[in-house]
Amino acid sequence: MTQKSVAEIAPGEAAQAFLSQSPHKLFVGGEWINASTGEHFATHDPATGDVIGQIAKGAAEDVDRAVLAARTAFDTGPWNATSPMERSAILHRIADLIEANIDELAELETLDQGKALYVGRWAEIPGAAAQFRYFAGLAPAIEGASIPTSITYQPEGKEIFAYTRKEAVGVVGAIVPWNSPLVLTAMKLAPALAAGCTIVLKPAEDTSLTAIRLVELIAEAGLPKGVINLVTGLGSAAGARLAAHPQVDKIAFTGSTSTGKAIVEASQGNLKRVTLELGGKSPVIIMPDADLSTAIPGAANAIFFNGGQVCIAGSRLYVHSSLYDQVVAGIVEIAQSIKLGHGLAPDTQMGPLVSPQHAAKVASYVQSALDDGGTVHCGGKVSGPNASFVEPTVITDLPGNAAAACEEIFGPVLVIQSFETTDQVVAAANDSEFGLAAGIWSEGLSNATRLANRLAAGTVWINSHAMYDASLPIGGTKQSGYGRDSGQAALENYLELKTVCAVV
Ligand code: NAD
């Protein structure tokens, strides 16, 4: 990474036109408005530290206005009463608009978050559009059931007619993190809209730009006023108010485990529904029969993709002792070849981390690994004009209970350990407070499938990692949270089951 590569970067015209709209506003009841305090905060290009926009600093009062708009739109507005096919058509229009603006959205995501452009352009932004398309398909398929009963005490000559309905849960507060902002937002908004809910969206303070642009596109797609509302601002103010608000029916949260716990506490006032997509420390296992020509690059990609700022990052690698030296050498070689640079530079493979503060936190874990007796084979250093780049890092020889081996680092830091037996690796992989995802590399599908069944994880990939699809449920066990995004399971998060039992 050189300073020159950072200085040469400029986004395209559409992204520049969007950036020139700064200061960016809140979206409440169909209007773009300033925060009630009139305050803003700066958002930065993490590669350079340059200010790239001013974001409205929504406060509790703004959340109250947004919730009122969403509440009114749900209770009296047309959205929930709109036919499923009409909702489906609008969701398809949102997907069309995302696809039509894909380059702009990918550039904004890179500028705001730092990620290499290809991550947004080819994975996350198409993934966001796919969420709206998938749930557009499910909107007309929401159905209850008619249920035969064994009730014997109905009046003579009468019958029981019992059925269930699936009804929109109501006003949803969607709170999302900074690592993959647009696609994680789409994972909440698409099923919520398909179900007929109304929404108040609170993006992460470090990465609000694509949420603002997405809400512009959603408004353009023709949603009625008040169905989608956007309050940018700090988690401790806007986020906390949303989580505690008595008129919010459900919080759909993605973020850290500690914030997830705060949200559960805040939600208790009205016992709102909560789903939590939280942190992870996901194990990847290379079995003795793995094909190393795919397992080594696959395990490297599992941790280094998006700078390791991925909830399901394969940050603990367990390698069978017979392959250990070869795998360590192979992954170190890949780590050292990864080209760091500004995310918009065409040859960049890994951008900066989201902020210099986060880079310093990641680097502190590498120092802790050294203090705990670990061997750092490569990387670990912070660099760049804004001290935000962290070189891909490979660590071995750490005890399993060292901080770097068991806490979520959320950066490009891989800890490798060896194992002898399947029982041993199952015990080690499951010895974690997290249970989000896991990966297995093995040419023996039967053994790999049986191993997958023994791993405590919401998702297990075999001979791959991070294969996402809008149809595949993703979410955690243990302290990685509860509830699922994506797939039919996600739609259920936004629906309440009503039973109607009639004597007819
Ligand atoms: P974070 O918990 O700090 O913040 C997430 C969101 O919560 C932000 O919008 C923030 O403003 C808001 N927030 C902060 N305090 C709040 C409060 N008291 N009440 C309500 N909202 C509050 O997380 P982060 O650092 O932005 O994101 C990284 C974390 O997200 C990692 O732990 C990562 O594993 C997790 N993550 C999980 C998944 C998943 O699907 N399981 C996906 C992506 C990221």
Coordinates of N, CA and C in Angstrom, one line a residue, residues 102-229:
I102 N -25.8 0.2 -9.3 CA -24.9 -0.7 -8.6 C -23.5 -0.1 -8.5
D103 N -23.0 0.6 -9.5 CA -21.6 1.1 -9.5 C -21.5 2.2 -8.4
E104 N -22.5 3.1 -8.4 CA -22.5 4.2 -7.5 C -22.6 3.7 -6.0
L105 N -23.5 2.7 -5.8 CA -23.6 2.1 -4.4 C -22.3 1.5 -4.0
A106 N -21.7 0.7 -4.9 CA -20.4 0.0 -4.6 C -19.3 1.0 -4.2
E107 N -19.3 2.1 -5.0 CA -18.3 3.1 -4.7 C -18.5 3.8 -3.4
L108 N -19.8 4.1 -3.1 CA -20.1 4.8 -1.9 C -19.7 3.9 -0.7
E109 N -20.0 2.6 -0.9 CA -19.7 1.7 0.2 C -18.2 1.6 0.5
T110 N -17.4 1.6 -0.6 CA -16.0 1.5 -0.5 C -15.5 2.8 0.2
L111 N -16.0 3.9 -0.3 CA -15.5 5.2 0.3 C -15.8 5.3 1.8
D112 N -16.9 4.8 2.2 CA -17.4 5.0 3.6 C -16.8 3.9 4.5
Q113 N -16.7 2.7 3.9 CA -16.3 1.6 4.8 C -14.9 1.2 4.6
G114 N -14.4 1.4 3.4 CA -13.0 1.1 3.1 C -12.8 -0.2 2.2
K115 N -13.8 -1.0 2.1 CA -13.7 -2.3 1.5 C -13.2 -2.2 0.0
A116 N -12.5 -3.2 -0.4 CA -12.1 -3.3 -1.8 C -13.3 -3.3 -2.7
L117 N -13.3 -2.5 -3.8 CA -14.5 -2.3 -4.6 C -15.1 -3.6 -5.0
Y118 N -14.3 -4.6 -5.3 CA -15.0 -5.9 -5.9 C -15.9 -6.5 -4.8
V119 N -15.6 -6.3 -3.6 CA -16.4 -6.9 -2.5 C -17.8 -6.4 -2.6
G120 N -18.0 -5.1 -2.8 CA -19.3 -4.5 -2.9 C -19.9 -4.7 -4.2
R121 N -19.1 -4.5 -5.3 CA -19.6 -4.5 -6.7 C -20.1 -5.9 -7.1
W122 N -19.4 -6.9 -6.7 CA -19.7 -8.3 -7.2 C -20.3 -9.2 -6.1
A123 N -20.3 -8.8 -4.8 CA -20.9 -9.7 -3.8 C -22.0 -9.0 -3.1
E124 N -21.6 -7.9 -2.4 CA -22.6 -7.4 -1.4 C -23.8 -6.6 -2.1
I125 N -23.5 -5.7 -3.1 CA -24.6 -4.9 -3.6 C -25.5 -5.9 -4.4
P126 N -25.0 -6.8 -5.3 CA -25.9 -7.7 -5.9 C -26.6 -8.6 -4.9
G127 N -26.0 -8.8 -3.8 CA -26.6 -9.6 -2.7 C -27.8 -8.8 -2.1
A128 N -27.6 -7.5 -2.0 CA -28.7 -6.7 -1.5 C -29.9 -6.7 -2.4
A129 N -29.6 -6.6 -3.7 CA -30.7 -6.6 -4.7 C -31.4 -8.0 -4.6
A130 N -30.6 -9.1 -4.4 CA -31.2 -10.4 -4.4 C -32.1 -10.6 -3.2
Q131 N -31.8 -9.9 -2.1 CA -32.7 -10.0 -0.9 C -34.1 -9.5 -1.3
F132 N -34.1 -8.3 -2.0 CA -35.4 -7.7 -2.3 C -36.2 -8.6 -3.3
R133 N -35.4 -9.2 -4.3 CA -36.1 -10.1 -5.3 C -36.6 -11.4 -4.6
Y134 N -35.8 -11.9 -3.7 CA -36.2 -13.2 -3.0 C -37.5 -12.9 -2.2
F135 N -37.5 -11.9 -1.4 CA -38.7 -11.6 -0.6 C -39.8 -11.1 -1.4
A136 N -39.6 -10.5 -2.5 CA -40.7 -10.1 -3.5 C -41.4 -11.4 -3.8
G137 N -40.6 -12.5 -4.0 CA -41.3 -13.8 -4.4 C -42.1 -14.4 -3.2
L138 N -41.6 -14.1 -2.0 CA -42.3 -14.8 -0.9 C -43.5 -14.0 -0.4
A139 N -43.6 -12.7 -0.7 CA -44.7 -11.8 -0.2 C -46.0 -12.4 -0.6
P140 N -46.3 -12.9 -1.8 CA -47.6 -13.5 -2.1 C -47.7 -14.9 -1.6
A141 N -46.7 -15.5 -1.0 CA -46.8 -16.9 -0.5 C -47.0 -17.0 1.0
I142 N -47.3 -15.8 1.7 CA -47.5 -15.9 3.1 C -48.9 -16.4 3.4
E143 N -48.9 -17.6 4.0 CA -50.3 -18.2 4.2 C -50.4 -18.9 5.6
G144 N -51.6 -19.0 6.1 CA -51.8 -19.7 7.3 C -52.3 -21.1 6.9
A145 N -53.0 -21.8 7.8 CA -53.5 -23.1 7.6 C -54.9 -23.3 8.1
S146 N -55.6 -24.2 7.6 CA -56.9 -24.5 8.2 C -56.6 -25.8 9.1
I147 N -57.2 -25.8 10.3 CA -56.7 -26.8 11.2 C -58.0 -27.6 11.7
P148 N -57.9 -28.9 11.5 CA -59.0 -29.7 12.1 C -58.9 -29.8 13.6
T149 N -59.9 -29.7 14.3 CA -59.9 -29.8 15.8 C -60.6 -31.0 16.3
S150 N -60.4 -31.3 17.6 CA -61.2 -32.4 18.3 C -62.1 -31.8 19.3
I151 N -62.5 -30.6 19.2 CA -63.4 -30.0 20.2 C -64.7 -30.7 20.2
T152 N -65.2 -30.9 21.3 CA -66.5 -31.7 21.4 C -67.6 -30.9 22.0
Y153 N -67.3 -29.7 22.4 CA -68.4 -29.0 23.2 C -69.0 -27.8 22.4
Q154 N -68.9 -27.9 21.1 CA -69.7 -26.8 20.3 C -71.2 -27.1 20.3
P155 N -72.0 -26.1 20.2 CA -73.4 -26.3 20.2 C -73.9 -27.4 19.2
E156 N -74.9 -28.1 19.5 CA -75.4 -29.1 18.6 C -75.7 -28.5 17.3
G157 N -75.3 -29.3 16.3 CA -75.6 -28.9 14.9 C -74.6 -27.9 14.3
K158 N -73.7 -27.5 15.1 CA -72.6 -26.5 14.7 C -71.3 -27.3 14.4
E159 N -70.4 -26.6 13.7 CA -69.1 -27.1 13.5 C -68.1 -26.1 13.9
I160 N -66.8 -26.6 14.0 CA -65.7 -25.7 14.3 C -65.0 -25.4 13.0
F161 N -64.7 -24.2 12.7 CA -63.9 -23.8 11.6 C -62.7 -23.0 12.2
A162 N -61.5 -23.6 12.2 CA -60.3 -23.0 12.8 C -59.2 -22.8 11.8
Y163 N -58.6 -21.7 11.8 CA -57.5 -21.4 10.9 C -56.5 -20.5 11.5
T164 N -55.4 -20.4 10.9 CA -54.3 -19.4 11.3 C -54.1 -18.4 10.2
R165 N -53.7 -17.2 10.6 CA -53.3 -16.2 9.7 C -51.9 -15.7 10.1
K166 N -51.1 -15.3 9.2 CA -49.8 -14.7 9.5 C -49.9 -13.2 9.2
E167 N -49.8 -12.4 10.3 CA -50.0 -11.0 10.2 C -48.7 -10.3 10.4
A168 N -48.5 -9.1 9.8 CA -47.3 -8.3 10.0 C -47.1 -8.0 11.5
V169 N -45.9 -8.1 12.0 CA -45.7 -7.8 13.4 C -45.9 -6.4 13.8
G170 N -45.7 -5.4 12.8 CA -45.9 -4.0 13.2 C -44.8 -3.1 12.8
V171 N -44.4 -2.3 13.7 CA -43.3 -1.3 13.5 C -42.0 -2.0 13.9
V172 N -41.1 -2.0 12.9 CA -39.8 -2.7 13.1 C -38.7 -1.6 13.2
G173 N -37.9 -1.8 14.2 CA -36.6 -1.0 14.3 C -35.5 -1.8 13.8
A174 N -34.8 -1.4 12.7 CA -33.7 -2.2 12.1 C -32.4 -1.4 12.5
I175 N -31.6 -2.1 13.2 CA -30.3 -1.5 13.6 C -29.2 -2.4 13.0
V176 N -28.3 -1.7 12.3 CA -27.3 -2.5 11.5 C -25.9 -2.0 11.8
P177 N -24.9 -2.9 11.5 CA -23.5 -2.5 11.8 C -22.8 -2.0 10.5
W178 N -21.4 -1.8 10.7 CA -20.7 -1.1 9.6 C -19.9 -2.0 8.7
N179 N -19.9 -3.3 8.9 CA -18.9 -4.1 8.1 C -19.4 -4.4 6.7
S180 N -20.7 -4.6 6.5 CA -21.3 -4.8 5.2 C -22.7 -4.1 5.2
P181 N -22.6 -2.8 5.2 CA -23.8 -2.0 5.6 C -25.0 -2.2 4.7
L182 N -24.8 -2.2 3.3 CA -26.0 -2.2 2.5 C -26.7 -3.6 2.5
V183 N -25.9 -4.7 2.4 CA -26.5 -6.0 2.3 C -27.1 -6.4 3.6
L184 N -26.5 -6.0 4.7 CA -27.1 -6.3 6.0 C -28.4 -5.5 6.2
T185 N -28.5 -4.3 5.7 CA -29.7 -3.5 5.8 C -30.8 -4.2 5.0
A186 N -30.4 -4.6 3.8 CA -31.4 -5.3 2.9 C -31.9 -6.6 3.5
M187 N -31.1 -7.3 4.3 CA -31.5 -8.5 5.0 C -32.6 -8.2 6.0
K188 N -32.7 -7.0 6.5 CA -33.8 -6.6 7.5 C -35.0 -6.1 6.7
L189 N -34.7 -5.1 5.8 CA -35.8 -4.4 5.1 C -36.6 -5.3 4.2
A190 N -36.0 -6.1 3.5 CA -36.7 -6.9 2.5 C -37.8 -7.8 3.1
P191 N -37.4 -8.6 4.1 CA -38.5 -9.5 4.7 C -39.5 -8.6 5.5
A192 N -39.1 -7.6 6.1 CA -40.0 -6.7 6.9 C -41.1 -6.1 5.9
L193 N -40.6 -5.6 4.8 CA -41.6 -5.0 3.8 C -42.4 -6.1 3.2
A194 N -41.9 -7.2 2.9 CA -42.7 -8.3 2.3 C -43.8 -8.7 3.3
A195 N -43.5 -8.7 4.6 CA -44.5 -9.1 5.6 C -45.6 -8.0 5.8
G196 N -45.3 -6.8 5.3 CA -46.2 -5.7 5.5 C -45.9 -4.8 6.7
C197 N -44.7 -4.9 7.3 CA -44.3 -4.1 8.4 C -43.9 -2.7 7.9
T198 N -43.9 -1.7 8.9 CA -43.3 -0.4 8.6 C -42.0 -0.4 9.4
I199 N -41.1 0.6 9.0 CA -39.7 0.4 9.5 C -39.1 1.8 9.9
V200 N -38.3 1.7 11.0 CA -37.4 2.8 11.3 C -36.0 2.2 11.2
L201 N -35.2 2.7 10.3 CA -33.8 2.2 10.1 C -32.8 3.1 10.8
K202 N -31.9 2.4 11.5 CA -30.7 3.1 12.2 C -29.4 2.5 11.7
P203 N -28.8 3.1 10.7 CA -27.5 2.6 10.3 C -26.4 2.8 11.3
A204 N -25.2 2.2 11.1 CA -24.1 2.4 11.9 C -23.5 3.8 11.7
E205 N -23.0 4.4 12.7 CA -22.5 5.8 12.6 C -21.3 6.0 11.6
D206 N -20.5 4.9 11.5 CA -19.4 5.0 10.6 C -19.7 4.9 9.2
T207 N -20.9 4.3 8.9 CA -21.2 3.9 7.5 C -22.7 4.2 7.2
S208 N -23.1 5.5 7.1 CA -24.5 5.8 6.9 C -24.8 6.0 5.4
L209 N -23.8 6.2 4.5 CA -24.0 6.7 3.2 C -24.9 5.8 2.3
T210 N -24.6 4.5 2.3 CA -25.4 3.7 1.4 C -26.8 3.5 1.9
A211 N -27.0 3.6 3.3 CA -28.3 3.5 3.8 C -29.2 4.7 3.3
I212 N -28.5 5.9 3.3 CA -29.2 7.1 2.9 C -29.6 6.9 1.4
R213 N -28.7 6.5 0.6 CA -28.9 6.3 -0.8 C -30.0 5.2 -1.1
L214 N -29.9 4.1 -0.3 CA -30.9 3.1 -0.4 C -32.3 3.6 -0.1
V215 N -32.4 4.4 0.9 CA -33.8 5.0 1.3 C -34.3 5.9 0.2
E216 N -33.4 6.6 -0.5 CA -33.8 7.4 -1.6 C -34.4 6.5 -2.7
L217 N -33.7 5.4 -3.0 CA -34.2 4.5 -4.0 C -35.5 3.8 -3.6
I218 N -35.6 3.5 -2.3 CA -36.8 2.9 -1.9 C -38.0 3.9 -2.0
A219 N -37.8 5.1 -1.7 CA -38.8 6.2 -1.9 C -39.2 6.3 -3.3
E220 N -38.2 6.2 -4.2 CA -38.4 6.3 -5.6 C -39.2 5.1 -6.1
A221 N -39.1 4.0 -5.5 CA -39.8 2.8 -5.9 C -41.3 2.9 -5.6
G222 N -41.7 3.8 -4.8 CA -43.1 4.1 -4.6 C -43.7 3.6 -3.3
L223 N -42.9 3.5 -2.3 CA -43.5 3.1 -1.0 C -44.3 4.2 -0.4
P224 N -45.5 3.9 0.2 CA -46.3 5.0 0.8 C -45.5 5.7 1.9
K225 N -45.9 6.9 2.2 CA -45.2 7.7 3.2 C -45.2 7.0 4.6
G226 N -44.1 7.1 5.3 CA -44.1 6.6 6.6 C -43.7 5.1 6.7
V227 N -43.7 4.4 5.6 CA -43.4 2.9 5.6 C -41.9 2.7 5.9
I228 N -41.1 3.6 5.3 CA -39.6 3.5 5.6 C -39.2 4.8 6.2
N229 N -38.5 4.8 7.3 CA -38.0 6.0 7.9 C -36.5 5.7 8.3

